[in-house]
Amino acid sequence: MSLITAENVTHRYGELEVLRAVSVQVDTGKRVGLVGPNGEGKTTLLRILAGQIECTLGQVHHTRGLTIGYLPQDPPALAHTSIHEACLDIFAPLRAMEDELHDLATAMSAAPDDKALLKRYGAVQHEFEAAGGFEYHNRIDQVLTGLDFPREMYDRPLSLLSGGQRTRAYLATLLLKDPNVLMLDEPTNHLDVASIEWLESFLRSFGGAILVVSHDRYFLDRVTTHTWEVAFGSVETYRAPYSGYVTQRSERHKERLRTWEAQQEYIAKTQDFIRQHIAGQRSREAKGRRTRLERFMRDEAQERPKEHKTINLSLRSVPRAGDLVFRAEGLVVGYDEQNPLVDAGHLEVERADRIAIVGPNGSGKTTLIRTLLGEIVPVAGSVRPGGNVAVGYLSQTHNQLDPSMTVLEAVVSATRGLTIERARSLLGSLLISGDDVYKRIEQISGGQRSRVALARLVVQSANLLVLDEPTNHLDIPSTEIMQDVLRDFDGTIIFVSHDRYLIESVATHIWAIESGSLHRIIGGWHRYLDWRDARAAAPVEESSAVPDAKADYRQARRQANELKRLQRRRDELEKRIEAAENSLVLLSEGISAASQDSKLDLVTKLGNEYSALRVEIDKMLVEWEKLCDQLP
């Protein structure tokens, strides 16, 4: 059943056309992720479908009685005094029935033989139970707890909440309303991993339709079944969640490019024929082809498939650091000796380690990395950097950027000897060009500030990157480029992130902060999940064990060294397999050419080489598969 239908929707902001003749449909139970570069109209389309704004042209139809829960990126303030009261107000009809039941019970105690009172009480109680009256308090608790609101915050005035807490409170009220359609614009902003996982679970069990704009690829894969790509004023639809959409989009683009190239070849050949024969004996045929070509160009010809510009980023580890990057002994971090945030114990970071720090909001992740950098004095213990360590630091709040500086000044000031031409070229590769380079930092968007901070990292030539939520404010294409750049970086990386795709792709180690302690896990996100599940299944055994931080570290280091050895062998095999497969192609071409020339001896020789190389590739593939099974 169709809940929302949009027909030929066009929307303009002044002269700027954001959407052009877009037609989409939202059916019962449909779960759609809206993706595309920033500024392409995802939020605009969501607001039009939600009825928040009117489209310039076209029509949007809602089925009769449709209820929509819409979460904007910057929700309005709730008009109640506390979080709990805002949630209770959603169940006002149930609370009214609750009050009536109380009044009826009081009246019945005074007149126990009044059959009318008894009948009314039974009818109201039945209606109350059928409407979930005995469950709504539990529902409120589940939603608020899932969104990381402890009970002591239930009665906190909404005016005292942070921006992130207000967003979560608004989201809680939407989820409790149980609308037919949920429309969520970046719902994972301000949520830690535990709250995101809870929200994923809630949405998977949600019975209505879902439309969600998100940069969280892992979240999209777990929540959605369809993807709409909003780009170049139109909407491309795909019957797959994010990871499937990436594959389908690539295949669709290749097919369109092949069609366009064949079309261009046809046009070129036809035009060449016309030029050669328009004035000759075949003039009539040439004129006929020209007429058909003009008709084709008017009615059938396709434009070259469009592609968005993407950032061009490269990070090199210069100079080379020593084998030891950091060593910490008895490290405890925080701001209060009586109430520290994290007991990190013994830590060592070696060159080329890629460490992801994970944990709940407020658990001390940022404090830990600032302590390692020497910005905060440890509560206890010591931190000693290794030799020749050059640090590039990207803070979550971009506080290394002076708001009064221009974009160009912020980059030029990052290192000595950087020319304005080089700085402008670098900013251009990060899609900041023209007059934008003369804007003050305080005037540009969060995404642009992120790219300015990245430009500073590039010119600083660090061999240790310390990154606090590096993909904040970046759209998905930029996030994926950042992911590739970090994976290829040959230095050391310590990063805090909620981006589970990024952690799985980049991290060789995870430092998990839980209940004030730091735990070291070898591998990426899925290894962390295995560790977390095992820990949850055996809390008694783990809590009763006496921790030996140095022994744990030595064991972890042995595992890390073995992991690196296996990774090096796998990478070596991949290069050898690729080279061998290229050689197979050349041998195959050589065999074909020799066959056409009837060179039997050469065919036999090349055939033997082909067979031997095929056997060698098969052996390498067997070893490669075994290594992949051993690696995370």
XYZ file of C-alpha atoms in Angstrom:
632
model
C 0.000 0.000 0.000
C 1.336 3.422 -0.959
C 1.614 5.825 1.972
C 3.303 8.747 0.218
C 3.498 9.445 -3.513
C 5.538 12.262 -5.039
C 4.884 13.145 -8.686
C 7.230 15.324 -10.751
C 8.481 17.223 -7.722
C 10.684 20.200 -8.568
C 12.089 22.537 -5.945
C 14.056 25.747 -6.276
C 15.772 28.084 -3.855
C 15.733 31.287 -5.874
C 17.470 30.484 -9.159
C 19.021 27.289 -7.797
C 17.102 24.151 -8.837
C 17.771 21.496 -6.191
C 15.268 18.849 -7.364
C 13.904 18.385 -10.875
C 10.840 16.283 -11.811
C 11.397 13.735 -9.047
C 8.831 10.936 -8.691
C 9.115 8.474 -5.787
C 6.796 6.339 -3.673
C 6.871 5.234 -0.039
C 5.029 1.970 0.596
C 3.997 0.298 3.845
C 7.033 -1.215 5.544
C 9.523 0.285 3.076
C 12.903 1.179 4.598
C 14.841 3.688 2.541
C 18.265 5.243 3.036
C 18.811 8.610 1.307
C 22.431 9.094 0.255
C 24.385 11.516 -1.895
C 26.946 14.313 -1.545
C 26.232 17.172 0.838
C 24.093 19.941 -0.617
C 22.356 17.788 -3.240
C 18.853 17.955 -1.711
C 18.469 14.957 0.628
C 17.069 17.042 3.480
C 14.949 19.082 1.078
C 13.352 15.926 -0.355
C 12.740 14.543 3.139
C 11.051 17.779 4.252
C 8.864 17.876 1.135
C 7.736 14.266 1.658
C 7.071 14.994 5.340
C 4.933 18.015 4.479
C 7.345 20.380 6.212
C 7.734 22.527 3.080
C 5.823 22.900 -0.212
C 7.572 21.940 -3.439
C 7.916 24.556 -6.181
C 6.252 22.299 -8.765
C 4.659 18.858 -8.647
C 2.462 17.100 -6.123
C 2.860 15.025 -2.955
C -0.024 12.786 -1.830
C -0.383 11.326 1.681
C -2.769 8.465 2.356
C -5.734 9.377 4.553
C -4.958 9.438 8.278
C -1.177 9.147 7.752
C 0.981 9.982 10.771
C 4.612 11.003 10.241
C 7.389 11.274 12.812
C 9.999 13.710 11.457
C 13.420 14.237 13.086
C 15.266 17.261 11.663
C 19.022 17.667 12.084
C 18.389 20.561 14.484
C 15.143 19.691 16.323
C 13.050 22.449 17.926
C 12.963 22.714 21.703
C 10.380 20.527 23.431
C 7.668 22.543 25.150
C 7.830 20.726 28.499
C 9.821 21.115 31.676
C 11.573 17.723 31.651
C 12.390 14.759 29.417
C 10.058 12.436 31.299
C 7.135 14.866 31.138
C 7.622 15.268 27.390
C 7.406 11.486 26.996
C 4.410 11.158 29.348
C 2.503 13.792 27.382
C 2.519 11.492 24.328
C 0.325 9.098 26.276
C -2.156 11.753 27.429
C -5.243 9.689 26.397
C -3.958 6.691 28.380
C -3.218 8.882 31.382
C -6.744 10.291 31.201
C -8.138 6.729 31.252
C -5.778 5.956 34.139
C -7.225 8.898 36.097
C -10.782 7.782 35.289
C -10.046 4.243 36.501
C -8.705 5.699 39.741
C -11.823 7.844 40.191
C -14.119 4.886 39.382
C -12.274 2.687 41.875
C -12.756 5.342 44.557
C -16.475 5.628 43.718
C -16.906 1.830 43.749
C -15.356 1.570 47.192
C -18.091 3.929 48.421
C -20.879 2.188 46.442
C -19.807 -1.455 45.915
C -23.249 -2.504 44.641
C -23.486 0.104 41.892
C -23.652 -2.025 38.722
C -23.321 0.985 36.420
C -19.997 1.918 38.033
C -18.785 -1.683 37.765
C -19.783 -1.885 34.096
C -18.079 1.414 33.289
C -14.926 0.351 35.150
C -14.770 -2.908 33.177
C -15.211 -1.105 29.843
C -12.523 1.514 30.598
C -10.122 -1.109 31.923
C -10.549 -3.211 28.761
C -9.926 -0.168 26.535
C -6.940 0.864 28.686
C -5.342 -2.585 28.445
C -5.976 -2.896 24.692
C -4.309 0.499 24.110
C -1.172 -0.565 26.015
C -2.009 1.207 29.237
C -0.108 -1.285 31.389
C 2.986 -1.031 29.151
C 3.557 2.634 28.409
C 5.725 3.333 31.471
C 7.986 0.441 30.475
C 8.104 1.718 26.897
C 9.249 5.138 28.103
C 11.959 3.543 30.259
C 13.167 1.334 27.383
C 13.412 4.211 24.922
C 15.077 6.663 27.321
C 17.523 4.035 28.576
C 18.306 2.966 25.001
C 19.061 6.573 24.073
C 21.426 6.884 27.047
C 19.211 8.805 29.481
C 19.756 7.433 32.993
C 16.896 7.738 35.473
C 18.561 10.597 37.300
C 18.113 12.688 34.119
C 14.385 12.030 33.729
C 13.376 15.133 35.671
C 16.205 17.375 34.481
C 14.827 20.604 32.929
C 15.026 20.535 29.145
C 16.600 24.002 29.235
C 19.695 22.467 30.866
C 20.249 19.804 28.202
C 23.046 20.036 25.639
C 22.260 20.197 21.927
C 22.949 16.480 21.552
C 20.760 15.612 24.539
C 17.894 17.717 23.157
C 18.166 15.836 19.859
C 17.997 12.500 21.677
C 15.023 13.674 23.745
C 13.173 14.740 20.592
C 13.982 11.378 18.969
C 12.625 9.590 22.053
C 9.256 11.344 21.707
C 9.064 10.416 17.999
C 9.775 6.745 18.663
C 7.145 6.622 21.406
C 4.475 8.117 19.103
C 4.718 5.023 16.853
C 3.838 6.848 13.593
C 3.093 5.200 10.225
C 6.276 6.688 8.753
C 9.508 7.690 10.483
C 11.632 10.269 8.661
C 15.001 10.719 10.308
C 17.654 13.239 9.246
C 21.053 12.113 10.618
C 19.584 10.306 13.661
C 22.956 8.890 14.782
C 24.455 12.346 15.374
C 25.208 12.721 19.088
C 24.736 8.971 19.760
C 27.489 6.671 20.985
C 27.868 3.156 19.587
C 25.702 1.509 22.263
C 22.817 3.919 21.591
C 23.210 3.510 17.810
C 23.016 -0.277 18.195
C 19.900 0.081 20.353
C 18.323 2.385 17.742
C 19.163 -0.124 15.000
C 17.418 -2.861 16.949
C 14.378 -0.647 17.584
C 14.061 0.347 13.923
C 14.421 -3.240 12.690
C 11.364 -4.152 14.778
C 9.448 -0.974 13.814
C 6.321 -1.876 11.844
C 5.995 1.294 9.767
C 7.964 2.763 6.869
C 11.338 4.446 7.400
C 13.153 7.137 5.432
C 16.559 8.031 6.822
C 19.328 10.391 5.791
C 22.600 9.211 7.307
C 26.360 9.241 6.752
C 26.659 6.108 8.900
C 27.096 3.320 6.328
C 26.975 0.532 8.920
C 23.699 1.935 10.272
C 22.200 2.115 6.768
C 23.154 -1.497 6.077
C 21.460 -2.699 9.260
C 18.279 -0.602 9.030
C 17.385 -0.081 5.352
C 16.353 -2.330 2.457
C 16.299 0.305 -0.321
C 18.566 3.211 -1.239
C 17.711 6.493 -2.967
C 20.676 8.417 -4.322
C 19.916 12.140 -4.477
C 22.281 13.818 -6.933
C 22.274 16.243 -9.878
C 18.668 17.218 -9.123
C 17.271 13.707 -9.550
C 16.745 10.532 -7.527
C 18.130 7.126 -8.541
C 16.467 4.207 -6.733
C 18.147 0.914 -5.787
C 16.598 -2.208 -4.238
C 19.404 -2.775 -1.732
C 20.860 -1.330 1.469
C 24.022 0.754 1.290
C 26.663 -1.914 0.551
C 24.493 -3.439 -2.187
C 23.772 0.021 -3.588
C 27.509 0.689 -3.971
C 27.909 -2.421 -6.149
C 24.722 -1.790 -8.144
C 25.606 1.866 -8.695
C 29.047 0.958 -10.012
C 27.577 -1.610 -12.401
C 24.860 0.813 -13.528
C 27.433 3.541 -14.168
C 29.692 1.192 -16.161
C 26.768 0.053 -18.306
C 25.689 3.633 -18.983
C 29.257 4.590 -19.811
C 29.522 1.666 -22.262
C 26.243 2.739 -23.870
C 27.420 6.344 -24.107
C 30.784 5.317 -25.600
C 29.021 3.128 -28.201
C 26.729 6.067 -28.944
C 29.722 8.394 -29.393
C 31.347 5.881 -31.726
C 28.139 5.684 -33.787
C 27.906 9.499 -33.927
C 31.554 9.874 -34.936
C 31.300 7.240 -37.694
C 28.074 8.732 -39.019
C 29.502 12.258 -39.034
C 32.629 10.980 -40.780
C 30.499 9.278 -43.452
C 28.470 12.462 -43.957
C 31.619 14.606 -44.324
C 33.109 12.209 -46.894
C 30.019 11.712 -49.060
C 27.766 14.766 -48.648
C 29.074 16.283 -51.892
C 29.814 13.066 -53.802
C 27.980 10.289 -55.540
C 26.524 9.027 -52.247
C 25.164 12.460 -51.346
C 21.598 11.208 -51.055
C 22.597 8.459 -48.619
C 24.687 10.950 -46.625
C 21.747 13.365 -46.342
C 19.507 10.512 -45.182
C 22.033 9.587 -42.491
C 22.291 13.214 -41.441
C 18.506 13.381 -40.991
C 18.501 10.186 -38.922
C 21.435 11.436 -36.842
C 19.670 14.727 -36.118
C 16.554 12.795 -35.040
C 18.688 10.507 -32.868
C 20.460 13.457 -31.242
C 17.110 15.110 -30.518
C 15.119 12.113 -29.260
C 17.438 9.303 -28.175
C 20.967 10.474 -27.457
C 22.113 10.166 -23.844
C 24.354 12.527 -21.929
C 27.654 11.277 -20.601
C 26.979 9.709 -17.152
C 27.642 12.359 -14.526
C 30.025 11.923 -11.631
C 30.524 14.222 -8.686
C 33.862 15.782 -7.945
C 35.477 14.137 -4.948
C 38.231 15.233 -2.639
C 41.774 14.258 -3.569
C 43.721 13.478 -0.422
C 47.158 12.013 0.185
C 48.976 11.574 3.504
C 52.589 10.494 3.724
C 54.570 9.486 6.801
C 57.533 11.879 6.806
C 59.926 11.598 8.573
C 60.058 7.935 9.572
C 59.429 7.400 13.291
C 61.277 4.929 15.474
C 59.806 1.533 16.256
C 58.378 2.807 19.567
C 55.894 5.647 19.222
C 54.483 5.838 22.769
C 55.001 4.054 26.056
C 52.796 4.599 29.108
C 53.336 3.087 32.561
C 50.590 2.953 35.205
C 48.619 5.506 33.249
C 45.435 6.896 34.790
C 43.703 9.791 33.014
C 41.062 12.304 34.025
C 40.700 15.595 35.846
C 40.096 14.445 39.423
C 42.323 12.075 41.401
C 39.320 10.900 43.399
C 37.236 10.206 40.309
C 39.477 9.379 37.318
C 38.032 8.553 33.905
C 40.252 5.739 32.598
C 42.778 3.370 34.152
C 44.872 2.585 31.055
C 47.699 0.746 32.814
C 50.643 -0.238 30.592
C 50.443 0.863 26.967
C 52.836 0.687 24.069
C 52.232 1.965 20.555
C 54.577 0.767 17.818
C 55.181 2.208 14.383
C 52.422 1.344 11.867
C 49.912 0.431 14.594
C 46.392 1.664 13.821
C 44.485 1.946 17.053
C 40.770 2.742 17.281
C 39.542 3.945 20.679
C 35.910 3.062 21.395
C 33.618 3.532 24.362
C 30.457 5.324 25.515
C 30.112 9.093 25.317
C 31.853 10.679 28.281
C 33.996 7.625 29.009
C 37.266 9.504 28.481
C 38.282 8.758 24.884
C 39.215 12.336 24.013
C 40.836 12.841 27.422
C 43.003 9.764 26.819
C 44.370 10.965 23.477
C 44.963 14.483 24.826
C 46.883 12.928 27.718
C 49.014 10.891 25.302
C 49.742 14.112 23.409
C 50.799 15.898 26.590
C 47.929 18.397 26.567
C 46.584 17.018 29.872
C 48.708 15.884 32.812
C 48.011 12.263 33.861
C 46.229 11.665 37.145
C 48.822 8.943 37.731
C 51.596 7.227 35.804
C 53.646 8.535 32.922
C 53.628 8.864 29.140
C 56.840 8.883 27.116
C 56.890 9.457 23.347
C 59.350 7.571 21.161
C 62.059 9.030 18.991
C 61.454 11.178 15.914
C 57.682 11.262 16.389
C 55.944 14.008 14.382
C 52.293 14.384 15.435
C 49.379 15.505 13.289
C 46.317 16.106 15.487
C 42.740 16.511 14.268
C 40.412 17.462 17.106
C 36.699 16.747 17.106
C 35.851 20.417 17.646
C 38.488 21.757 15.210
C 39.767 23.964 18.016
C 43.158 24.115 16.292
C 41.507 26.426 13.748
C 41.435 30.143 14.613
C 37.849 31.300 13.836
C 39.095 34.773 12.831
C 41.554 33.436 10.224
C 40.651 32.983 6.590
C 40.679 29.468 5.165
C 43.888 30.257 3.247
C 45.602 31.715 6.327
C 44.665 28.633 8.381
C 46.458 26.349 5.927
C 49.498 28.569 5.267
C 50.078 28.970 9.023
C 50.167 25.197 9.566
C 53.801 24.843 8.480
C 56.804 26.937 7.467
C 57.603 27.632 3.853
C 54.175 26.817 2.402
C 53.420 29.041 -0.571
C 50.011 30.531 -1.239
C 49.935 28.761 -4.611
C 50.576 25.366 -2.994
C 47.962 26.057 -0.287
C 45.337 27.067 -2.868
C 46.102 23.988 -4.963
C 45.715 21.763 -1.905
C 42.431 23.415 -0.921
C 41.197 23.002 -4.491
C 41.872 19.254 -4.280
C 39.638 19.283 -1.184
C 36.892 21.133 -3.110
C 37.482 24.550 -1.524
C 38.271 27.068 -4.232
C 37.560 30.536 -5.568
C 36.462 33.164 -3.072
C 35.760 30.469 -0.457
C 39.457 30.465 0.470
C 39.070 34.046 1.724
C 36.145 33.273 4.021
C 36.835 33.255 7.759
C 36.765 29.881 9.509
C 33.745 31.014 11.532
C 31.808 31.597 8.277
C 32.196 28.154 6.682
C 30.256 24.926 7.238
C 31.282 22.053 9.479
C 32.172 19.945 6.443
C 34.409 22.689 5.048
C 36.119 23.093 8.434
C 36.828 19.359 8.434
C 38.481 19.680 5.026
C 40.550 22.687 6.129
C 41.754 20.648 9.112
C 42.656 17.808 6.722
C 44.618 20.245 4.553
C 46.655 21.231 7.618
C 47.367 17.555 8.312
C 48.654 17.078 4.765
C 51.189 19.914 4.928
C 52.420 18.994 8.421
C 53.899 15.698 7.120
C 53.248 13.814 10.348
C 54.225 10.195 10.994
C 51.678 9.859 13.831
C 48.076 10.838 13.168
C 45.883 11.388 16.216
C 42.307 11.833 15.002
C 39.210 12.541 17.091
C 36.108 11.646 15.035
C 37.846 12.352 11.690
C 34.757 11.688 9.544
C 32.440 14.091 11.396
C 30.764 16.488 8.923
C 32.077 14.580 5.891
C 29.620 13.134 3.377
C 29.846 9.451 2.459
C 32.018 9.889 -0.674
C 34.535 11.972 1.299
C 34.389 9.498 4.207
C 35.224 6.620 1.881
C 38.187 8.521 0.427
C 39.365 9.303 3.971
C 39.034 5.601 4.800
C 41.199 4.617 1.815
C 43.792 7.274 2.670
C 44.104 6.118 6.276
C 44.300 2.472 5.212
C 47.196 3.326 2.868
C 49.014 5.616 5.329
C 52.366 4.068 6.228
C 52.702 5.747 9.618
C 50.919 5.255 12.938
C 47.303 6.165 13.636
C 45.402 6.570 16.901
C 41.790 7.538 16.307
C 38.472 7.912 18.084
C 35.453 7.091 15.940
C 31.862 5.884 15.993
C 32.169 4.923 12.312
C 32.145 1.127 12.440
C 32.954 0.746 8.725
C 36.024 2.949 9.241
C 37.136 0.989 12.312
C 36.762 -2.372 10.545
C 38.646 -1.125 7.491
C 41.523 0.697 9.195
C 42.118 -0.569 12.733
C 44.700 -3.232 13.593
C 43.995 -2.796 17.331
C 41.084 -1.557 19.405
C 41.319 0.062 22.799
C 37.911 -0.397 24.412
C 37.041 1.778 27.389
C 34.514 0.099 29.632
C 33.613 0.958 33.229
C 36.739 3.062 33.644
C 39.202 0.443 32.381
C 40.976 0.146 29.053
C 41.004 -3.225 27.271
C 43.218 -4.045 24.268
C 41.864 -6.165 21.415
C 43.808 -7.277 18.335
C 41.881 -6.696 15.105
C 39.007 -4.569 13.860
C 35.354 -4.023 14.706
C 34.227 -7.636 14.368
C 37.017 -8.827 16.680
C 35.827 -6.226 19.176
C 32.262 -7.544 18.896
C 33.525 -11.092 19.529
C 35.409 -9.857 22.603
C 32.382 -7.932 23.872
C 30.062 -10.933 23.392
C 32.484 -13.255 25.183
C 32.843 -10.764 28.025
C 29.072 -10.445 28.380
C 28.693 -14.245 28.417
C 31.268 -14.744 31.179
C 31.140 -11.746 33.546
C 31.931 -13.776 36.673
C 35.084 -15.366 35.342
C 36.476 -12.105 33.977
C 35.678 -10.044 37.034
C 37.294 -12.605 39.323
C 40.522 -12.784 37.360
C 43.503 -10.749 38.587
C 44.632 -8.517 35.723
C 48.298 -8.489 34.721
C 48.629 -5.478 32.415
C 52.174 -6.196 31.262
C 51.472 -9.871 30.620
C 48.349 -8.900 28.703
C 50.385 -6.428 26.705
C 53.133 -8.934 25.868
C 50.541 -11.456 24.696
C 48.779 -8.770 22.668
C 52.076 -7.702 21.114
C 52.956 -11.277 20.117
C 49.551 -11.584 18.486
C 50.032 -8.230 16.752
C 53.444 -9.224 15.366
C 52.044 -12.485 14.032
C 49.121 -10.574 12.541
C 51.508 -8.177 10.785
C 53.543 -11.097 9.417
C 50.426 -12.729 7.994
C 49.252 -9.421 6.530
C 52.611 -8.836 4.832
C 52.523 -12.320 3.314
C 48.934 -11.805 2.136
C 49.816 -8.448 0.552
C 52.842 -10.008 -1.150
C 50.700 -12.841 -2.528
C 48.073 -10.407 -3.808
C 50.736 -8.514 -5.778
C 52.221 -11.735 -7.157
C 48.782 -13.091 -8.127
C 47.905 -9.829 -9.876
C 51.203 -9.852 -11.814
C 50.758 -13.510 -12.744
C 47.198 -12.948 -13.945
C 48.411 -10.052 -16.102
C 51.038 -12.402 -17.558
C 48.277 -14.951 -18.277
C 46.435 -12.339 -20.322
C 49.596 -11.611 -22.341
C 50.238 -15.332 -22.874
C 46.659 -15.841 -24.015
C 46.984 -12.988 -26.502
C 50.300 -14.446 -27.689
C 48.738 -17.885 -28.204
C 45.898 -16.348 -30.236
C 48.336 -14.383 -32.417
C 50.576 -17.437 -32.948
C 47.557 -19.554 -33.892
C 46.481 -17.024 -36.513
C 50.027 -17.055 -37.947
C 50.085 -20.912 -37.886
C 53.204 -20.942 -35.681
C 52.637 -24.358 -34.101
C 55.916 -24.490 -32.139
C 55.258 -21.098 -30.572
C 51.671 -22.104 -29.713
C 52.999 -25.226 -27.936
C 55.690 -23.259 -26.055
C 53.295 -20.520 -24.922
C 50.646 -23.107 -24.009
C 53.072 -24.902 -21.708
C 54.022 -21.614 -20.068
C 50.312 -20.784 -19.662
C 49.584 -24.149 -17.972
C 52.562 -23.870 -15.606
C 51.624 -20.314 -14.646
C 47.992 -21.364 -14.080
C 49.168 -24.091 -11.652
C 51.353 -21.550 -9.808
C 48.427 -19.108 -9.497
C 46.179 -21.863 -8.119
C 48.789 -22.658 -5.440
C 49.083 -18.992 -4.479
C 45.291 -18.675 -4.293
C 45.078 -21.642 -1.917
C 47.673 -20.036 0.380
C 45.963 -16.648 0.080
C 42.592 -18.127 1.112
C 44.174 -19.784 4.168
C 45.722 -16.456 5.182
C 42.384 -14.668 4.785
C 40.776 -17.233 7.100
C 43.466 -16.536 9.732
C 43.247 -12.742 9.486
C 40.475 -10.599 11.022
